[in-house]
Coordinates of C-alpha atoms in Angstrom, one line a residue:
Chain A
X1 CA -58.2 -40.8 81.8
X2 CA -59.8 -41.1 85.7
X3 CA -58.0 -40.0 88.1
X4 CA -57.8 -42.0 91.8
X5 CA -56.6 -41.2 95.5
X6 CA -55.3 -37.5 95.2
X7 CA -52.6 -37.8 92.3
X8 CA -49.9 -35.2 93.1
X9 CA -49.2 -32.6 90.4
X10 CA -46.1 -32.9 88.7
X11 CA -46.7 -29.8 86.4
X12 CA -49.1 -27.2 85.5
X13 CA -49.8 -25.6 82.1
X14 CA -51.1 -21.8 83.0
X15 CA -52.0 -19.2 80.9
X16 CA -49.7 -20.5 78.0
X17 CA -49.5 -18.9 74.9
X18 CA -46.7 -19.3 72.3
X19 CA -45.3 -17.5 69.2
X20 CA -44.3 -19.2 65.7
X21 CA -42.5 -15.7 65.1
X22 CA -46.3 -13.2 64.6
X23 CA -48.0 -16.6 64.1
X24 CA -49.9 -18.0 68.2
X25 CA -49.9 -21.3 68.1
X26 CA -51.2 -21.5 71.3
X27 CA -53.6 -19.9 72.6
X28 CA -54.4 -19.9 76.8
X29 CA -53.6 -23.4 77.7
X30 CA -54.4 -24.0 81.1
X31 CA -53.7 -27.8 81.8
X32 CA -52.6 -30.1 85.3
X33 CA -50.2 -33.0 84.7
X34 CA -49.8 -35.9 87.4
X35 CA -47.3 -37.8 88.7
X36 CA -46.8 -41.1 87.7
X37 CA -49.7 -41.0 85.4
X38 CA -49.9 -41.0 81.4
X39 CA -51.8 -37.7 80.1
X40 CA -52.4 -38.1 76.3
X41 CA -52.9 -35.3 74.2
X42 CA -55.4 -35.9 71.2
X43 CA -56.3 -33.6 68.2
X44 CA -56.6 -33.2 64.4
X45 CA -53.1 -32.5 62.9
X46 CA -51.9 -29.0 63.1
X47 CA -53.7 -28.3 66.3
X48 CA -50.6 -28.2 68.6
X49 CA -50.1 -31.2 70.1
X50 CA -46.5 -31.1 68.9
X51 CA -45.9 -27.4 69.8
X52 CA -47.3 -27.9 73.3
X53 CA -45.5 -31.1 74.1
X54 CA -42.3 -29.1 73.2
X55 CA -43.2 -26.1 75.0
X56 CA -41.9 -28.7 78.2
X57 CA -38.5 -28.9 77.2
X58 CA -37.9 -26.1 75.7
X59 CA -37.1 -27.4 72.2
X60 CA -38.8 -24.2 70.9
X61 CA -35.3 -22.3 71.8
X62 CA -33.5 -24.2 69.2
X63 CA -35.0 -22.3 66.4
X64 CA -34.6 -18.1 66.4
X65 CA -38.2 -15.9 66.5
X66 CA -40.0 -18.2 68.8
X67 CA -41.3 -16.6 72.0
X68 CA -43.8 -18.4 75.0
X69 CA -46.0 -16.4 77.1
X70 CA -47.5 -17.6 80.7
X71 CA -46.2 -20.3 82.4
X72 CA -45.1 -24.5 83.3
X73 CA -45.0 -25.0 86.7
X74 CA -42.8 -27.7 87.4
X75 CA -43.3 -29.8 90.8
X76 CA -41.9 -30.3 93.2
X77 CA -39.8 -27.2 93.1
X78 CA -42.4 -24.7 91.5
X79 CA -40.1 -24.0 89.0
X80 CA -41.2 -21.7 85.7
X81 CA -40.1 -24.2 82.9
X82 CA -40.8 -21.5 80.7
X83 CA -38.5 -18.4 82.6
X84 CA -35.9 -17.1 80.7
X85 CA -33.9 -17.5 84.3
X86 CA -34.4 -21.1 84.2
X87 CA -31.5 -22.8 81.7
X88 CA -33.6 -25.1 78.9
X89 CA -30.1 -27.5 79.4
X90 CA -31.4 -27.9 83.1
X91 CA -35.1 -28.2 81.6
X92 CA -34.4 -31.1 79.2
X93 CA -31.9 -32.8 82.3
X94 CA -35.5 -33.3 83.8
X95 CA -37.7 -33.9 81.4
X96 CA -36.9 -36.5 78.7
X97 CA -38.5 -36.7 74.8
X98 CA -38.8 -39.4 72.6
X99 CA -40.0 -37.7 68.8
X100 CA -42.6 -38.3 66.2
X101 CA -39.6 -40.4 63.5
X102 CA -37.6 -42.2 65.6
X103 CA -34.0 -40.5 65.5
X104 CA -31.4 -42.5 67.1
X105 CA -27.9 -41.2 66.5
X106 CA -25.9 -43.1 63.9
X107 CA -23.6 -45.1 66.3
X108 CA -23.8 -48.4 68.4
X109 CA -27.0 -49.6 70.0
X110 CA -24.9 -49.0 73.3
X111 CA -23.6 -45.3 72.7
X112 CA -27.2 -44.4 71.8
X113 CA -28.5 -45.3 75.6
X114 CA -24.9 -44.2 77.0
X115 CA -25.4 -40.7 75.6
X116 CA -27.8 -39.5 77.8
X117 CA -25.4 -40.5 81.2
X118 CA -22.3 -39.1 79.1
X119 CA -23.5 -35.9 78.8
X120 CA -23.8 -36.2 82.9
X121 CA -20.5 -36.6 83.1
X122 CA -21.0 -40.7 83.0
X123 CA -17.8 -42.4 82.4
X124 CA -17.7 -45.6 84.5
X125 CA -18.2 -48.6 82.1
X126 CA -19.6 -50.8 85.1
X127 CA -22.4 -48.0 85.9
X128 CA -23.0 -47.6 82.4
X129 CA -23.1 -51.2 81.6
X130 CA -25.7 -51.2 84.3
X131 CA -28.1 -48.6 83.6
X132 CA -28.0 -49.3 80.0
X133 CA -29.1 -52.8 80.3
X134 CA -32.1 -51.8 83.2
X135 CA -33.1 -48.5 80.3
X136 CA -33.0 -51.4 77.6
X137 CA -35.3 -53.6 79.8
X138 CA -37.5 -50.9 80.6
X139 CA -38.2 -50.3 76.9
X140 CA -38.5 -54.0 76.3
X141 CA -36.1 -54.1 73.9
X142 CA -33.0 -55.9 75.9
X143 CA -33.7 -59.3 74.9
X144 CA -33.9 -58.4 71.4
X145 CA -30.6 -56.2 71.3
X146 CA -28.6 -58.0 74.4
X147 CA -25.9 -60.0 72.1
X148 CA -25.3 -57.1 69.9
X149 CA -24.9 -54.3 71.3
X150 CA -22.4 -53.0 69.5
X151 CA -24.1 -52.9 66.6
X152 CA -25.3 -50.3 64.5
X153 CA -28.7 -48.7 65.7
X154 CA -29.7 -47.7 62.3
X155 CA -29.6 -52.0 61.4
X156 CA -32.8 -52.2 63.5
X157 CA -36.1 -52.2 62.7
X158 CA -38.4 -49.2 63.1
X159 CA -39.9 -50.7 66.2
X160 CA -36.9 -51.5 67.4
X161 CA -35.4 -47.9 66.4
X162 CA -38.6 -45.9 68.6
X163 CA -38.0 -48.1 71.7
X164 CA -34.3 -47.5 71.7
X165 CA -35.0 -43.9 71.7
X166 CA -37.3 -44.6 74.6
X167 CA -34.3 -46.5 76.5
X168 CA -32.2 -43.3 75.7
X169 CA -35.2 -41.4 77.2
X170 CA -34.7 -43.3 79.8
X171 CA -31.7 -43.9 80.8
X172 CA -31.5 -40.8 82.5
X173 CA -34.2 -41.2 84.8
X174 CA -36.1 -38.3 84.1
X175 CA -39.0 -37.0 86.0
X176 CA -41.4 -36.7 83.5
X177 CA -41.5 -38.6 79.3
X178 CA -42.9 -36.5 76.7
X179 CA -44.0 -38.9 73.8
X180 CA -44.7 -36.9 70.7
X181 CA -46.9 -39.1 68.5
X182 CA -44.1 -41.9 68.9
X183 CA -45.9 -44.6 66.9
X184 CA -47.1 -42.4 64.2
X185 CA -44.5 -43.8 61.7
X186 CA -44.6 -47.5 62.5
X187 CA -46.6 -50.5 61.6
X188 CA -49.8 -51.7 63.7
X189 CA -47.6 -54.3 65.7
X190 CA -44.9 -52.1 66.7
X191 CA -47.5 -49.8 67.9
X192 CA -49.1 -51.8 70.0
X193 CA -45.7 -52.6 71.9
X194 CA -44.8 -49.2 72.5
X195 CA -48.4 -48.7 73.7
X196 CA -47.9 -51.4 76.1
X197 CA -44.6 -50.2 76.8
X198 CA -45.6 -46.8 78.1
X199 CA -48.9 -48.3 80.1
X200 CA -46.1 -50.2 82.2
X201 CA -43.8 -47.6 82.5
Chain B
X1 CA -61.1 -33.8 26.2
X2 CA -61.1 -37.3 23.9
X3 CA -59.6 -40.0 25.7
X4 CA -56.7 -41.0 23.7
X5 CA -56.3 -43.9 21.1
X6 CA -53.5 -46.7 21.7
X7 CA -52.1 -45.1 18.4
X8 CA -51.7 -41.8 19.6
X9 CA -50.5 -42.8 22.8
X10 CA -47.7 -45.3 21.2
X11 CA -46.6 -42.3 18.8
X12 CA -46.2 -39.7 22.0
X13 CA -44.0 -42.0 23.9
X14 CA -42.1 -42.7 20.4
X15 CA -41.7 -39.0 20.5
X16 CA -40.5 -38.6 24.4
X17 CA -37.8 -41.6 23.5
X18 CA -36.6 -40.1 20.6
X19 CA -36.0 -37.0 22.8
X20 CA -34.5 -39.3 25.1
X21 CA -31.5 -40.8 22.9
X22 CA -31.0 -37.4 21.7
X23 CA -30.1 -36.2 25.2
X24 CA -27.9 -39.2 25.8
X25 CA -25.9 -39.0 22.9
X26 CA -25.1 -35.7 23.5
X27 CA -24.5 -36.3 27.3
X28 CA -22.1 -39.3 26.1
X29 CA -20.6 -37.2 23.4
X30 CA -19.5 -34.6 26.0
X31 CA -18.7 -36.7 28.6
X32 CA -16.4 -38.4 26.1
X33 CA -14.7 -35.1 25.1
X34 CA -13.9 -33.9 28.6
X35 CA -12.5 -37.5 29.1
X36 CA -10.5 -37.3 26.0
X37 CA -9.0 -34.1 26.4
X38 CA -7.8 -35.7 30.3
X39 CA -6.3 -38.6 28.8
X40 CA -4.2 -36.8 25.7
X41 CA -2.9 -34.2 28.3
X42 CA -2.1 -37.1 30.8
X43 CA -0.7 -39.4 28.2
X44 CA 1.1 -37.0 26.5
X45 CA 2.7 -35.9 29.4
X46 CA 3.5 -39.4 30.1
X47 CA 4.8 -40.3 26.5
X48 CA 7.2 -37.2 26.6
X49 CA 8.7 -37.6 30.4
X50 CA 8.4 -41.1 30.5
X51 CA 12.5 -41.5 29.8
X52 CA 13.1 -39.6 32.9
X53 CA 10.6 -41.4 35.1
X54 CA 13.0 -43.7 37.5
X55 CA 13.8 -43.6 40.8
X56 CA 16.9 -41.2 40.3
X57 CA 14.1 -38.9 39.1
X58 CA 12.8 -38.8 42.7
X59 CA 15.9 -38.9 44.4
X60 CA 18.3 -35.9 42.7
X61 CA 18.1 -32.1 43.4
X62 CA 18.0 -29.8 40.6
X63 CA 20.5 -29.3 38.7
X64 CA 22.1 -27.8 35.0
X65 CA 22.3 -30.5 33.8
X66 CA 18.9 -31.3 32.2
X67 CA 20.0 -35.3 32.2
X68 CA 21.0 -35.3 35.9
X69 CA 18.3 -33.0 37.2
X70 CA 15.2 -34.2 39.5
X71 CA 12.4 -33.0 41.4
X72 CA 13.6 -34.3 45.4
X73 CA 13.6 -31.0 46.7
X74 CA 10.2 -29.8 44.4
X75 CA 8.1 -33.3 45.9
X76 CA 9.4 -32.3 49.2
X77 CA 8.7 -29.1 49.9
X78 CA 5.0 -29.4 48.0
X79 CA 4.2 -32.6 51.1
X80 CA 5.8 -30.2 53.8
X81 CA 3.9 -26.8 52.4
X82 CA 0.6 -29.1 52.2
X83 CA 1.1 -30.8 55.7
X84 CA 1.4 -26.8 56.8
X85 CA -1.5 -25.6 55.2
X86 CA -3.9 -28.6 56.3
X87 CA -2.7 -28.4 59.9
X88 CA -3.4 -24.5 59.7
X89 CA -6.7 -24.3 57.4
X90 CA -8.6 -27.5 59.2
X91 CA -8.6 -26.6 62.5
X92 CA -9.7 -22.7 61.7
X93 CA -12.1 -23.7 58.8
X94 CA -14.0 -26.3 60.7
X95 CA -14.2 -24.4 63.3
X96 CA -15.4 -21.5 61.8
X97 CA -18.0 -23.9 59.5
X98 CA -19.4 -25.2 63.3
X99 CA -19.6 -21.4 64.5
X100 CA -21.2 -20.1 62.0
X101 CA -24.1 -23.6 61.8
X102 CA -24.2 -23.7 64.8
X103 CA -23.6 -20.9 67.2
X104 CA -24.6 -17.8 65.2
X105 CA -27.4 -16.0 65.3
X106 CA -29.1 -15.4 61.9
X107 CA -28.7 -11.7 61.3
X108 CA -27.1 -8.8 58.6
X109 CA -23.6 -9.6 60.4
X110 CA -23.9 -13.2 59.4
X111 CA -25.5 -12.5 56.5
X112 CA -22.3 -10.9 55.2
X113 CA -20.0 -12.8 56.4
X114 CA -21.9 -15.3 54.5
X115 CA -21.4 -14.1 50.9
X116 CA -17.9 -13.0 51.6
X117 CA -16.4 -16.2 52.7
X118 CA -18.0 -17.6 49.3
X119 CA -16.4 -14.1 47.1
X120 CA -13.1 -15.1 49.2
X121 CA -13.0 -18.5 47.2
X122 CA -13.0 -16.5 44.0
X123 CA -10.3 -14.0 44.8
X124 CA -7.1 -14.8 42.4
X125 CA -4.5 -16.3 44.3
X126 CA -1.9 -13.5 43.4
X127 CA -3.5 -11.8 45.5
X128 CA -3.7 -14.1 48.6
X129 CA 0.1 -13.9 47.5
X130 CA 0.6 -10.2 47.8
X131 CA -1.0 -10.1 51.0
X132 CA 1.3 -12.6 52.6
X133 CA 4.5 -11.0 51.2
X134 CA 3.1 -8.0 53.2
X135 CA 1.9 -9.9 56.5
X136 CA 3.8 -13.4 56.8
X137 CA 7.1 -12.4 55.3
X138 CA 7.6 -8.9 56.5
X139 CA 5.3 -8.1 59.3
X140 CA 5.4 -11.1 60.9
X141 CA 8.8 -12.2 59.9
X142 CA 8.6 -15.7 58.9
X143 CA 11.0 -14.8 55.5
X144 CA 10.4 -17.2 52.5
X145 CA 10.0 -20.1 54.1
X146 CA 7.6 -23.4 54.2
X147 CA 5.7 -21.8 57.0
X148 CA 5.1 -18.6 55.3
X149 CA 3.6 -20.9 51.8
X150 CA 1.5 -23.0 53.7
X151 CA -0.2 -20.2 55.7
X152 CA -0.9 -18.8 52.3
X153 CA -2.0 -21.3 50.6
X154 CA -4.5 -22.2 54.2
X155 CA -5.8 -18.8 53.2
X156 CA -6.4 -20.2 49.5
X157 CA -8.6 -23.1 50.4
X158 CA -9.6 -21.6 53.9
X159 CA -12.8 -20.4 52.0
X160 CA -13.0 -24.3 50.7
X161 CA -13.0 -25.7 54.1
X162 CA -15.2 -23.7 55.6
X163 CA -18.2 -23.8 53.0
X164 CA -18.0 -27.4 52.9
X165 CA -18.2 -28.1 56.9
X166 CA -21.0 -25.8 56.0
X167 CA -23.0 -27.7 54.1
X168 CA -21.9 -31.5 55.6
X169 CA -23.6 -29.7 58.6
X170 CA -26.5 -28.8 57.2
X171 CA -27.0 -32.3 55.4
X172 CA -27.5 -34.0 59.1
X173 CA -31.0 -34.0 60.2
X174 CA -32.4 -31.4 62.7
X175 CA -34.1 -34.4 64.5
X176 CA -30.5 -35.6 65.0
X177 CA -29.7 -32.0 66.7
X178 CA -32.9 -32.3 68.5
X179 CA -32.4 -36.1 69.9
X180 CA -29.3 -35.1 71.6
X181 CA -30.6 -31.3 72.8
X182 CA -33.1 -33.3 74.6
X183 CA -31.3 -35.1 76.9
X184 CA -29.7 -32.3 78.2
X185 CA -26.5 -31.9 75.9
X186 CA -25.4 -28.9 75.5
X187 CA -24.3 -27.2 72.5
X188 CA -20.9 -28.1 72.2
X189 CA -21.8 -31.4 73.7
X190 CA -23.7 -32.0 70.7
X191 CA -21.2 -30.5 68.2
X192 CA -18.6 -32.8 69.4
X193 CA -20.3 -36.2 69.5
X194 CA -22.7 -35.7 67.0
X195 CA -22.6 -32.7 64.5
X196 CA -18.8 -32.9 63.8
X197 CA -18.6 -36.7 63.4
X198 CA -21.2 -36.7 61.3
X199 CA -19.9 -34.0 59.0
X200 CA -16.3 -35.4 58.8
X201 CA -17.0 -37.6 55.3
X202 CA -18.3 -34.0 53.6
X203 CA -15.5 -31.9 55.9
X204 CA -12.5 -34.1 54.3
X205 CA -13.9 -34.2 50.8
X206 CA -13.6 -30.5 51.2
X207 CA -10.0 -30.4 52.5
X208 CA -8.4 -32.6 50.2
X209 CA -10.4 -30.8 47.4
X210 CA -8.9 -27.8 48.8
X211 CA -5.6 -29.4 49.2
X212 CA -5.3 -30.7 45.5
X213 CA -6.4 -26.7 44.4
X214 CA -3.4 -25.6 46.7
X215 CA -0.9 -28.2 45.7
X216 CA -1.1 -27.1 42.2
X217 CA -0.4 -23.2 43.2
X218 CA 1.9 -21.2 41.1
X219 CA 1.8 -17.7 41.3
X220 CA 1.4 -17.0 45.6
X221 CA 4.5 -19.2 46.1
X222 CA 6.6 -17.1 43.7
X223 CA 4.7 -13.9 45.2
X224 CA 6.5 -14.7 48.4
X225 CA 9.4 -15.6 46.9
X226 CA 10.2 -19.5 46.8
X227 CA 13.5 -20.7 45.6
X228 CA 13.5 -22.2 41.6
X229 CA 16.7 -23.6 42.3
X230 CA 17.6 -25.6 45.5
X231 CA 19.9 -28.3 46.1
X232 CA 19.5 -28.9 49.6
X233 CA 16.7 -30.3 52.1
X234 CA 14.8 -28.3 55.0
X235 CA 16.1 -30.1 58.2
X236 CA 15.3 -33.3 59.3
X237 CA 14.2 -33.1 63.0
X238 CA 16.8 -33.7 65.6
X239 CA 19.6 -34.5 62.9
X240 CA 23.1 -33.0 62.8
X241 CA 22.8 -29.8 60.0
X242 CA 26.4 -28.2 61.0
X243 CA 29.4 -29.1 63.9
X244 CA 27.3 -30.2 66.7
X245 CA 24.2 -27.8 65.8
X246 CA 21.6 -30.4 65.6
X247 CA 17.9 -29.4 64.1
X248 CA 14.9 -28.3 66.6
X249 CA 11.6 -30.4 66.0
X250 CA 10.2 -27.2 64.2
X251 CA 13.0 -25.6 62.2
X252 CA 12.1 -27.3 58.8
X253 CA 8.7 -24.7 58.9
X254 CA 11.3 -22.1 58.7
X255 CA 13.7 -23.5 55.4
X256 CA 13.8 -22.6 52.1
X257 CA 12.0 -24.9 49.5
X258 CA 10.6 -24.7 46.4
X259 CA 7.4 -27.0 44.8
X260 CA 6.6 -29.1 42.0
X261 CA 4.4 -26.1 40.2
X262 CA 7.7 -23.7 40.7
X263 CA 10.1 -26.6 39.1
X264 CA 7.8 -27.1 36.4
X265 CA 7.7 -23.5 35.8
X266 CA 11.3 -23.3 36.2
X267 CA 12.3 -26.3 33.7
X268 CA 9.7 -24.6 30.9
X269 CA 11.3 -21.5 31.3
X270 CA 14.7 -23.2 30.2
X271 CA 16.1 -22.3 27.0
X272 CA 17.6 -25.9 26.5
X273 CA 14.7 -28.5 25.6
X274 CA 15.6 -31.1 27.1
X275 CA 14.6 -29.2 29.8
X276 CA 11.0 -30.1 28.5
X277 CA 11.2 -33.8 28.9
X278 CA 11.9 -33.0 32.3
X279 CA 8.9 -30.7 32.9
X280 CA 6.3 -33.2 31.0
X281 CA 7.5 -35.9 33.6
X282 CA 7.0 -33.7 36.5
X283 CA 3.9 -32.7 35.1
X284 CA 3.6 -36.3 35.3
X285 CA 4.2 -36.7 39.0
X286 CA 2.2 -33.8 40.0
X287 CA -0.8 -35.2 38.0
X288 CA -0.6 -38.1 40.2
X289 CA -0.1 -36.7 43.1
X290 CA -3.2 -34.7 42.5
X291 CA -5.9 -37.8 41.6
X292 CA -3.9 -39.8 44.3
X293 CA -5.3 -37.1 46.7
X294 CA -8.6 -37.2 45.1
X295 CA -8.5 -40.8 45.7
X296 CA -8.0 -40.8 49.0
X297 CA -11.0 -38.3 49.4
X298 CA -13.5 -40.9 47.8
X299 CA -11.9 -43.9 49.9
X300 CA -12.2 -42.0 53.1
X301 CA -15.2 -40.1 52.4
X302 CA -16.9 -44.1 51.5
X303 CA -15.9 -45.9 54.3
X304 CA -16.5 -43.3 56.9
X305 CA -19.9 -43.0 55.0
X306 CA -20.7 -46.3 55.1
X307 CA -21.7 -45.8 59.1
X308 CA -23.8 -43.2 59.0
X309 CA -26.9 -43.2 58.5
X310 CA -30.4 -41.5 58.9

């Protein structure tokens, strides 16, 4: 995409190598991200996409063997997303993910976007009432959901199930959205709303 | 290769179908035998103790009298024992299940803990027996009491428990794991909204499983030496038991008892045979007991079911 008027960097991709185990993945990534502006990845399958885009929250450290090398800057701090120092908790309190198969937990619409502000210690039903309804509006999904929201997540539609995931995303204001192939398992219409979704966002 | 004719084609499937009713007349056949073999135990058992079945049945303490005799103090002490061991083997199990999912590294320690938890579910429980009689009843003091059975039968199904959170954890989705890592939950964060709700329907199945194994016990119970003949009940909570003593919250866990297995035992060992009747219709009871357990299992492990979904 262009770029206009000085974008500030938000983070920096240097040197970065990561580790399946023996098996690089990737190899020497140098790569800017900006503020406030959508950067989209695009490749043949198996190329990396995934492994990069989870190189920024650490997801990697879930799974034993997996090692990075070089580093993510992270601005406006200049913090090493990638130092062992650096907690991956604090890491994915900044950056928020919304994954390839949408994966909203099996409870209310409401709890799914309230998760995200529990887990910060959240407990105040008028400040969660509140940001859940502006995360639901942000992911264009509050008109459809707003009389029900109670209701199972796993009763909506595919479309409905990615941009609930986005609201979780969300909800917790982070600094920076990682999308990893988010439309990649839903029909042409429900693409192009999450498409939309994330040009206004 | 030649294509094939429409004859040949309608003979091979002729051939796969014939296979086919084979395979279900022989899966109906055995399924019909195991059924069979169910129903004349249960109905025998039913036909033999059914003159005894009544309400004074329920209600009357063992006694010499084959006519008079009745299982109170047996159905009793098996609920108490059973409330003992599932308030001692959940908690640890399930909490060893989440540990080892998901806290553990992967490694030879694991590893080995691994195959001996499932070789634990094999050991006979005579043994879990002598090993209480050692620990709980003379090392640690608790005598033959309803604390000292239900710890060992907790042992017994501990292995139960904690194979079954096992794998009800591993049945949810990583992506589940991953949704609420991402926002910044940590692990027990996740564990306790996510991982051990979601588990609960498998973790239950396992417990009463577990639970119906232990309630059916013989030989640790009389390993730690339970009564076969008692006419009296452990405490009631807070009641009078002697001039002005009145009975602490906890001081039925330390009473003698005995269990429906024992008294069964007991009534068969009996020279007189009307003994018998008496034994078929608590045979009877325990049956009951037992698929009214497993019941409960398949209603609980439904409805929670019925919520969660990927």
């Amino acid at each position: 995409m262009q770029i206009h008027d000085n974008p500030t960097l938000k983070a920096e991709a240097r040197n970065l190598n990561f580790y399946y185990g023996e098996a690089k993945a990737l190899k020497g990534i140098n790569m800017p991200i900006y503020d406030k502006k959508v950067t989209a990845l695009i490749g043949p399958s198996g190329c990396g996409k995934s492994t990069y885009l989870r190189s920024f929250n650490r997801m990697h450290d879930l799974y034993p063997g997996n090692r990075y090398e070089g580093e993510i800057r992270f601005f406006p701090d200049n913090t090493n997303l990638l130092s062992p120092e650096v907690d991956p908790i604090e890491v994915r309190m900044r950056i928020g993910m919304v994954f390839q198969k949408p994966n909203p937990f099996p409870k209310s619409i409401y709890e799914n976007v309230a998760y995200g502000l529990r887990v910060r210690g959240e407990n105040n039903k008028r400040v969660l009432d509140d940001k859940i309804e502006h995360a639901l509006r942000g992911a264009a999904i509050w008109d459809e959901v707003k009389d029900r929201l109670q209701d199972l997540a796993s009763n909506l539609s595919g479309g409905q199930q990615q941009r609930l995931c986005i609201a979780r995303a969300l909800a917790t204001d982070p600094e920076l959205l990682l999308f990893d192939e988010p439309t990649s398992a839903l029909d042409p219409i429900a693409t192009g709303a999450i498409e939309e979704l994330v040009h206004e966002l | 290769m030649q294509p094939m004719t429409t004859e040949q084609i309608r003979s091979l499937i002729a051939k796969g179908k014939a296979k086919d009713t084979i395979f279900q007349a022989l899966g109906i056949f055995c399924l019909g035998l195991g059924l069979l073999v169910i129903f004349l135990l249960v109905g025998d058992m039913l036909l033999r103790g059914m003159e005894r079945l009544n309400l004074e049945f329920f209600t009357s303490f063992a006694s010499r009298r084959a006519g008079q005799a009745g299982i109170l103090s047996a159905w009793v002490g098996s609920l108490l024992v059973m409330l003992v061991t599932g308030l001692a083997a959940v908690p640890l199990g399930v909490a060893a299940g989440v540990y080892l999912e998901e806290y553990a590294k992967r490694n030879w320690i694991t590893d080995i803990i691994e195959i001996n938890i499932t070789n634990l579910a094999a050991v006979p429980s005579i043994v879990y027996g002598l090993l209480s009689l050692g620990i709980f009843v003379y090392a640690f003091g608790f005598g033959q009491s309803i604390l000292t059975a239900g710890l060992t039968l907790a042992l017994l199904i501990l292995p139960i428990v904690i194979v079954s959170t096992r794998e009800a954890i591993r049945a949810i989705p990583a992506m589940i794991r991953e949704g609420s890592m991402a926002v910044g939950a940590t692990r027990w964060q996740t564990c306790r909204y996510h991982i051990i709700p979601y588990a609960m329907p498998g973790i239950l199945t396992g417990v009463i499983i577990g639970l119906a194994r232990a309630i059916g016990e013989t030989a640790p119970i009389i390993t730690i030496g339970a009564l076969t003949f008692i006419a009296f009940l452990p405490p009631v909570p807070f009641t009078e038991m002697s001039e002005g003593v009145s009975a602490g919250l906890f001081d039925w866990v330390m009473s003698p008892f005995t269990v429906m297995p024992i008294q069964i035992f007991n009534w068969t060992s009996r020279p007189d045979p009307a003994f018998e009747i008496n034994a078929a219709a608590a045979g009877f009871v325990l049956m009951v007991m037992v698929l009214s357990m497993n019941a409960i299992a398949i209603y609980l492990r439904y409805k929670m079911r019925k919520n969660i979904k990927w």
